[in-house]
Amino acid sequence: MESLTSRQKKALATRQKLLKTSLDLFNKYGFEHVSIEQITKACHVSKGTFYTYFPSKYDVILEKFKELDSFYSTLENKIDPLLPASGKILELYQEQMKYLTTVIGKDLMRTVYTAAMTNQVEQDHYLINPQRKIFQLMNIYIEEGIQQGEFRQDLPAARIQAIIQRCMRANVYDWLIHSDDFDLATEMAQFTAIVLSGLKNNQ
């Protein structure tokens, strides 16, 4: 691999500084209360420099949050292929919740959810983008569950996925508004198991 030139190193450093400063300001003042001008002043760069690296404030958050999708890619080969589809979904969510609590953290997740509820975010925002790795994996498991007769036959895979996604977002939201005694991984496992039970084919 070729080494970076001094110009490339400077550009990378500027981008990282913009990313860190933006996230720090979002956490301190709230996403909707921080302007791009505040970010650029704190970094001593122009607005044009900011837009060179990030199309919008929300893209700053996504840059950090997209680390999740790299994590999901590593999970794909770790989930036991002999588990039923519901078991694979539970294991996927368990690992996701552990990652959110130990790596991503509440501050960034609060910022992501706050930003998603403002008019500064496009309609098909990252939290519900079907191209995300976790949703692609979920669809594989759901289709598998339908084909093997584990899940109900009267609901399409897309509808089942929408229900399970709401389950995930509801638990994460509860985690964000509760104190630290809210165990996200445990609550997610219990709640998701109940939801999955209702989606199973009982015939």
PDB file of C-alpha atoms in Angstrom:
ATOM      1  CA  MET A   1       0.000   0.000   0.000  1.00  0.00           C
ATOM      2  CA  GLU A   2       1.348   3.426  -0.932  1.00  0.00           C
ATOM      3  CA  SER A   3       2.050   5.816   1.927  1.00  0.00           C
ATOM      4  CA  LEU A   4      -0.022   8.974   2.187  1.00  0.00           C
ATOM      5  CA  THR A   5       1.379  12.242   0.942  1.00  0.00           C
ATOM      6  CA  SER A   6       1.653  15.164   3.356  1.00  0.00           C
ATOM      7  CA  ARG A   7      -1.379  16.737   1.665  1.00  0.00           C
ATOM      8  CA  GLN A   8      -3.427  13.566   2.087  1.00  0.00           C
ATOM      9  CA  LYS A   9      -2.389  13.305   5.738  1.00  0.00           C
ATOM     10  CA  LYS A  10      -3.456  16.907   6.314  1.00  0.00           C
ATOM     11  CA  ALA A  11      -6.802  16.289   4.627  1.00  0.00           C
ATOM     12  CA  LEU A  12      -7.381  13.190   6.744  1.00  0.00           C
ATOM     13  CA  ALA A  13      -6.491  15.095   9.914  1.00  0.00           C
ATOM     14  CA  THR A  14      -8.901  17.896   8.985  1.00  0.00           C
ATOM     15  CA  ARG A  15     -11.685  15.426   8.333  1.00  0.00           C
ATOM     16  CA  GLN A  16     -11.094  13.664  11.648  1.00  0.00           C
ATOM     17  CA  LYS A  17     -11.046  16.980  13.489  1.00  0.00           C
ATOM     18  CA  LEU A  18     -14.348  18.009  11.901  1.00  0.00           C
ATOM     19  CA  LEU A  19     -15.849  14.647  12.809  1.00  0.00           C
ATOM     20  CA  LYS A  20     -14.723  14.703  16.443  1.00  0.00           C
ATOM     21  CA  THR A  21     -15.580  18.365  17.015  1.00  0.00           C
ATOM     22  CA  SER A  22     -19.027  17.953  15.477  1.00  0.00           C
ATOM     23  CA  LEU A  23     -19.860  14.925  17.622  1.00  0.00           C
ATOM     24  CA  ASP A  24     -18.594  16.674  20.754  1.00  0.00           C
ATOM     25  CA  LEU A  25     -20.768  19.721  20.026  1.00  0.00           C
ATOM     26  CA  PHE A  26     -23.811  17.574  19.215  1.00  0.00           C
ATOM     27  CA  ASN A  27     -23.427  15.714  22.492  1.00  0.00           C
ATOM     28  CA  LYS A  28     -22.996  18.946  24.452  1.00  0.00           C
ATOM     29  CA  TYR A  29     -25.695  21.137  22.900  1.00  0.00           C
ATOM     30  CA  GLY A  30     -27.941  18.783  20.939  1.00  0.00           C
ATOM     31  CA  PHE A  31     -27.896  18.082  17.199  1.00  0.00           C
ATOM     32  CA  GLU A  32     -30.565  20.655  16.308  1.00  0.00           C
ATOM     33  CA  HIS A  33     -28.836  23.446  18.259  1.00  0.00           C
ATOM     34  CA  VAL A  34     -25.449  23.187  16.559  1.00  0.00           C
ATOM     35  CA  SER A  35     -24.831  24.983  13.277  1.00  0.00           C
ATOM     36  CA  ILE A  36     -22.197  24.199  10.678  1.00  0.00           C
ATOM     37  CA  GLU A  37     -20.780  27.665  11.358  1.00  0.00           C
ATOM     38  CA  GLN A  38     -20.200  26.719  15.002  1.00  0.00           C
ATOM     39  CA  ILE A  39     -18.414  23.556  13.924  1.00  0.00           C
ATOM     40  CA  THR A  40     -16.158  25.307  11.429  1.00  0.00           C
ATOM     41  CA  LYS A  41     -15.312  28.108  13.856  1.00  0.00           C
ATOM     42  CA  ALA A  42     -14.327  25.568  16.509  1.00  0.00           C
ATOM     43  CA  CYS A  43     -12.095  23.852  13.925  1.00  0.00           C
ATOM     44  CA  HIS A  44     -10.780  27.135  12.448  1.00  0.00           C
ATOM     45  CA  VAL A  45     -11.784  26.164   8.915  1.00  0.00           C
ATOM     46  CA  SER A  46     -14.214  27.555   6.353  1.00  0.00           C
ATOM     47  CA  LYS A  47     -17.712  26.269   5.642  1.00  0.00           C
ATOM     48  CA  GLY A  48     -16.446  25.228   2.245  1.00  0.00           C
ATOM     49  CA  THR A  49     -13.936  22.946   3.941  1.00  0.00           C
ATOM     50  CA  PHE A  50     -16.729  21.336   5.953  1.00  0.00           C
ATOM     51  CA  TYR A  51     -18.760  20.642   2.793  1.00  0.00           C
ATOM     52  CA  THR A  52     -15.687  19.165   1.130  1.00  0.00           C
ATOM     53  CA  TYR A  53     -15.884  16.292   3.607  1.00  0.00           C
ATOM     54  CA  PHE A  54     -19.523  16.168   4.721  1.00  0.00           C
ATOM     55  CA  PRO A  55     -22.635  17.091   2.673  1.00  0.00           C
ATOM     56  CA  SER A  56     -24.599  17.865   5.859  1.00  0.00           C
ATOM     57  CA  LYS A  57     -24.530  17.716   9.662  1.00  0.00           C
ATOM     58  CA  TYR A  58     -26.327  14.400   9.579  1.00  0.00           C
ATOM     59  CA  ASP A  59     -23.600  12.889   7.416  1.00  0.00           C
ATOM     60  CA  VAL A  60     -21.167  13.567  10.239  1.00  0.00           C
ATOM     61  CA  ILE A  61     -23.240  11.325  12.505  1.00  0.00           C
ATOM     62  CA  LEU A  62     -23.593   8.675   9.842  1.00  0.00           C
ATOM     63  CA  GLU A  63     -19.840   8.504   9.372  1.00  0.00           C
ATOM     64  CA  LYS A  64     -19.468   7.324  12.943  1.00  0.00           C
ATOM     65  CA  PHE A  65     -22.679   5.335  13.074  1.00  0.00           C
ATOM     66  CA  LYS A  66     -21.844   3.359   9.931  1.00  0.00           C
ATOM     67  CA  GLU A  67     -19.195   1.556  11.932  1.00  0.00           C
ATOM     68  CA  LEU A  68     -22.143  -0.605  12.956  1.00  0.00           C
ATOM     69  CA  ASP A  69     -22.525  -2.026   9.476  1.00  0.00           C
ATOM     70  CA  SER A  70     -18.891  -3.111   9.430  1.00  0.00           C
ATOM     71  CA  PHE A  71     -19.605  -4.859  12.715  1.00  0.00           C
ATOM     72  CA  TYR A  72     -22.665  -6.648  11.267  1.00  0.00           C
ATOM     73  CA  SER A  73     -20.551  -7.962   8.419  1.00  0.00           C
ATOM     74  CA  THR A  74     -18.292  -9.701  10.943  1.00  0.00           C
ATOM     75  CA  LEU A  75     -21.312 -11.242  12.675  1.00  0.00           C
ATOM     76  CA  GLU A  76     -22.621 -12.986   9.576  1.00  0.00           C
ATOM     77  CA  ASN A  77     -20.171 -15.876   9.827  1.00  0.00           C
ATOM     78  CA  LYS A  78     -20.371 -16.136  13.616  1.00  0.00           C
ATOM     79  CA  ILE A  79     -24.071 -16.978  13.908  1.00  0.00           C
ATOM     80  CA  ASP A  80     -24.698 -20.714  14.187  1.00  0.00           C
ATOM     81  CA  PRO A  81     -26.205 -21.863  10.853  1.00  0.00           C
ATOM     82  CA  LEU A  82     -28.029 -24.699  12.667  1.00  0.00           C
ATOM     83  CA  LEU A  83     -30.147 -22.279  14.696  1.00  0.00           C
ATOM     84  CA  PRO A  84     -33.762 -21.751  13.604  1.00  0.00           C
ATOM     85  CA  ALA A  85     -34.433 -18.397  11.926  1.00  0.00           C
ATOM     86  CA  SER A  86     -35.858 -16.914  15.136  1.00  0.00           C
ATOM     87  CA  GLY A  87     -32.716 -17.973  17.013  1.00  0.00           C
ATOM     88  CA  LYS A  88     -30.493 -16.284  14.422  1.00  0.00           C
ATOM     89  CA  ILE A  89     -32.506 -13.077  14.716  1.00  0.00           C
ATOM     90  CA  LEU A  90     -32.249 -13.143  18.507  1.00  0.00           C
ATOM     91  CA  GLU A  91     -28.508 -13.724  18.364  1.00  0.00           C
ATOM     92  CA  LEU A  92     -28.068 -10.924  15.831  1.00  0.00           C
ATOM     93  CA  TYR A  93     -29.981  -8.504  18.038  1.00  0.00           C
ATOM     94  CA  GLN A  94     -28.129  -9.601  21.170  1.00  0.00           C
ATOM     95  CA  GLU A  95     -24.783  -8.837  19.566  1.00  0.00           C
ATOM     96  CA  GLN A  96     -26.105  -5.559  18.187  1.00  0.00           C
ATOM     97  CA  MET A  97     -27.285  -4.402  21.613  1.00  0.00           C
ATOM     98  CA  LYS A  98     -23.958  -5.292  23.210  1.00  0.00           C
ATOM     99  CA  TYR A  99     -22.171  -3.249  20.549  1.00  0.00           C
ATOM    100  CA  LEU A 100     -24.486  -0.267  21.026  1.00  0.00           C
ATOM    101  CA  THR A 101     -23.962  -0.222  24.780  1.00  0.00           C
ATOM    102  CA  THR A 102     -20.217  -0.892  24.885  1.00  0.00           C
ATOM    103  CA  VAL A 103     -18.919   0.767  21.702  1.00  0.00           C
ATOM    104  CA  ILE A 104     -21.404   3.300  20.294  1.00  0.00           C
ATOM    105  CA  GLY A 105     -22.827   4.539  23.612  1.00  0.00           C
ATOM    106  CA  LYS A 106     -25.910   6.482  24.634  1.00  0.00           C
ATOM    107  CA  ASP A 107     -24.663   9.944  23.669  1.00  0.00           C
ATOM    108  CA  LEU A 108     -24.188   9.135  20.001  1.00  0.00           C
ATOM    109  CA  MET A 109     -27.375   7.075  19.828  1.00  0.00           C
ATOM    110  CA  ARG A 110     -29.382   9.932  21.335  1.00  0.00           C
ATOM    111  CA  THR A 111     -27.938  12.220  18.681  1.00  0.00           C
ATOM    112  CA  VAL A 112     -28.818   9.753  15.905  1.00  0.00           C
ATOM    113  CA  TYR A 113     -32.404   9.376  17.103  1.00  0.00           C
ATOM    114  CA  THR A 114     -32.826  13.121  17.662  1.00  0.00           C
ATOM    115  CA  ALA A 115     -31.509  13.883  14.191  1.00  0.00           C
ATOM    116  CA  ALA A 116     -33.827  11.284  12.675  1.00  0.00           C
ATOM    117  CA  MET A 117     -36.817  13.125  14.145  1.00  0.00           C
ATOM    118  CA  THR A 118     -35.888  16.537  12.733  1.00  0.00           C
ATOM    119  CA  ASN A 119     -36.691  17.911   9.307  1.00  0.00           C
ATOM    120  CA  GLN A 120     -32.956  18.111   8.639  1.00  0.00           C
ATOM    121  CA  VAL A 121     -32.886  14.434   7.708  1.00  0.00           C
ATOM    122  CA  GLU A 122     -34.072  12.964   4.424  1.00  0.00           C
ATOM    123  CA  GLN A 123     -37.183  10.770   4.526  1.00  0.00           C
ATOM    124  CA  ASP A 124     -35.340   7.513   3.834  1.00  0.00           C
ATOM    125  CA  HIS A 125     -32.782   8.122   6.546  1.00  0.00           C
ATOM    126  CA  TYR A 126     -30.125   5.739   7.746  1.00  0.00           C
ATOM    127  CA  LEU A 127     -32.100   4.141  10.585  1.00  0.00           C
ATOM    128  CA  ILE A 128     -34.578   2.629   8.131  1.00  0.00           C
ATOM    129  CA  ASN A 129     -32.482   2.308   4.985  1.00  0.00           C
ATOM    130  CA  PRO A 130     -33.143  -1.206   3.588  1.00  0.00           C
ATOM    131  CA  GLN A 131     -29.613  -1.346   2.157  1.00  0.00           C
ATOM    132  CA  ARG A 132     -28.081  -1.549   5.621  1.00  0.00           C
ATOM    133  CA  LYS A 133     -26.316  -4.815   6.348  1.00  0.00           C
ATOM    134  CA  ILE A 134     -28.418  -5.654   9.394  1.00  0.00           C
ATOM    135  CA  PHE A 135     -31.648  -5.425   7.406  1.00  0.00           C
ATOM    136  CA  GLN A 136     -30.204  -7.529   4.608  1.00  0.00           C
ATOM    137  CA  LEU A 137     -29.256 -10.216   7.144  1.00  0.00           C
ATOM    138  CA  MET A 138     -32.654  -9.951   8.796  1.00  0.00           C
ATOM    139  CA  ASN A 139     -34.381 -10.460   5.463  1.00  0.00           C
ATOM    140  CA  ILE A 140     -32.330 -13.624   4.809  1.00  0.00           C
ATOM    141  CA  TYR A 141     -33.346 -15.075   8.175  1.00  0.00           C
ATOM    142  CA  ILE A 142     -37.009 -14.112   7.750  1.00  0.00           C
ATOM    143  CA  GLU A 143     -37.214 -15.624   4.272  1.00  0.00           C
ATOM    144  CA  GLU A 144     -35.581 -18.751   5.677  1.00  0.00           C
ATOM    145  CA  GLY A 145     -38.122 -18.871   8.507  1.00  0.00           C
ATOM    146  CA  ILE A 146     -41.039 -18.536   6.096  1.00  0.00           C
ATOM    147  CA  GLN A 147     -39.703 -21.189   3.713  1.00  0.00           C
ATOM    148  CA  GLN A 148     -39.091 -23.641   6.550  1.00  0.00           C
ATOM    149  CA  GLY A 149     -42.545 -23.060   8.008  1.00  0.00           C
ATOM    150  CA  GLU A 150     -41.313 -21.466  11.227  1.00  0.00           C
ATOM    151  CA  PHE A 151     -42.930 -18.091  10.554  1.00  0.00           C
ATOM    152  CA  ARG A 152     -46.497 -17.269   9.591  1.00  0.00           C
ATOM    153  CA  GLN A 153     -47.389 -17.705   5.946  1.00  0.00           C
ATOM    154  CA  ASP A 154     -50.020 -14.962   5.862  1.00  0.00           C
ATOM    155  CA  LEU A 155     -47.514 -12.123   6.259  1.00  0.00           C
ATOM    156  CA  PRO A 156     -44.922 -11.152   3.629  1.00  0.00           C
ATOM    157  CA  ALA A 157     -41.274 -11.002   4.648  1.00  0.00           C
ATOM    158  CA  ALA A 158     -41.246  -7.205   4.357  1.00  0.00           C
ATOM    159  CA  ARG A 159     -44.091  -6.912   6.855  1.00  0.00           C
ATOM    160  CA  ILE A 160     -42.436  -9.281   9.324  1.00  0.00           C
ATOM    161  CA  GLN A 161     -39.203  -7.320   9.026  1.00  0.00           C
ATOM    162  CA  ALA A 162     -41.013  -4.017   9.663  1.00  0.00           C
ATOM    163  CA  ILE A 163     -42.498  -5.449  12.869  1.00  0.00           C
ATOM    164  CA  ILE A 164     -39.136  -6.755  14.093  1.00  0.00           C
ATOM    165  CA  GLN A 165     -37.429  -3.452  13.245  1.00  0.00           C
ATOM    166  CA  ARG A 166     -39.991  -1.565  15.323  1.00  0.00           C
ATOM    167  CA  CYS A 167     -39.248  -3.919  18.179  1.00  0.00           C
ATOM    168  CA  MET A 168     -35.570  -3.025  17.964  1.00  0.00           C
ATOM    169  CA  ARG A 169     -36.100   0.734  17.733  1.00  0.00           C
ATOM    170  CA  ALA A 170     -38.606   0.708  20.602  1.00  0.00           C
ATOM    171  CA  ASN A 171     -36.133  -1.034  22.895  1.00  0.00           C
ATOM    172  CA  VAL A 172     -33.293   1.289  21.932  1.00  0.00           C
ATOM    173  CA  TYR A 173     -35.537   4.311  22.541  1.00  0.00           C
ATOM    174  CA  ASP A 174     -36.484   2.966  25.982  1.00  0.00           C
ATOM    175  CA  TRP A 175     -32.808   2.488  26.762  1.00  0.00           C
ATOM    176  CA  LEU A 176     -32.105   6.104  25.809  1.00  0.00           C
ATOM    177  CA  ILE A 177     -34.791   7.545  28.089  1.00  0.00           C
ATOM    178  CA  HIS A 178     -34.180   5.275  31.091  1.00  0.00           C
ATOM    179  CA  SER A 179     -31.406   5.357  33.663  1.00  0.00           C
ATOM    180  CA  ASP A 180     -28.337   3.149  33.534  1.00  0.00           C
ATOM    181  CA  ASP A 181     -30.115   0.259  35.253  1.00  0.00           C
ATOM    182  CA  PHE A 182     -31.929  -0.503  31.962  1.00  0.00           C
ATOM    183  CA  ASP A 183     -30.130  -3.557  30.539  1.00  0.00           C
ATOM    184  CA  LEU A 184     -30.593  -3.156  26.798  1.00  0.00           C
ATOM    185  CA  ALA A 185     -29.376  -6.633  25.816  1.00  0.00           C
ATOM    186  CA  THR A 186     -31.637  -8.376  28.341  1.00  0.00           C
ATOM    187  CA  GLU A 187     -34.700  -6.254  27.588  1.00  0.00           C
ATOM    188  CA  MET A 188     -34.190  -6.718  23.858  1.00  0.00           C
ATOM    189  CA  ALA A 189     -33.914 -10.493  24.185  1.00  0.00           C
ATOM    190  CA  GLN A 190     -37.112 -10.777  26.229  1.00  0.00           C
ATOM    191  CA  PHE A 191     -39.166  -8.394  24.122  1.00  0.00           C
ATOM    192  CA  THR A 192     -37.966  -9.764  20.789  1.00  0.00           C
ATOM    193  CA  ALA A 193     -38.649 -13.346  21.888  1.00  0.00           C
ATOM    194  CA  ILE A 194     -42.263 -12.403  22.637  1.00  0.00           C
ATOM    195  CA  VAL A 195     -42.662 -10.638  19.289  1.00  0.00           C
ATOM    196  CA  LEU A 196     -41.102 -13.545  17.394  1.00  0.00           C
ATOM    197  CA  SER A 197     -43.415 -15.966  19.201  1.00  0.00           C
ATOM    198  CA  GLY A 198     -46.387 -14.056  17.814  1.00  0.00           C
ATOM    199  CA  LEU A 199     -44.918 -14.251  14.307  1.00  0.00           C
ATOM    200  CA  LYS A 200     -44.472 -18.014  14.361  1.00  0.00           C
ATOM    201  CA  ASN A 201     -46.614 -20.431  12.423  1.00  0.00           C
ATOM    202  CA  ASN A 202     -48.770 -22.229  15.001  1.00  0.00           C
ATOM    203  CA  GLN A 203     -50.648 -24.394  12.527  1.00  0.00           C
TER     204      GLN A 203
END
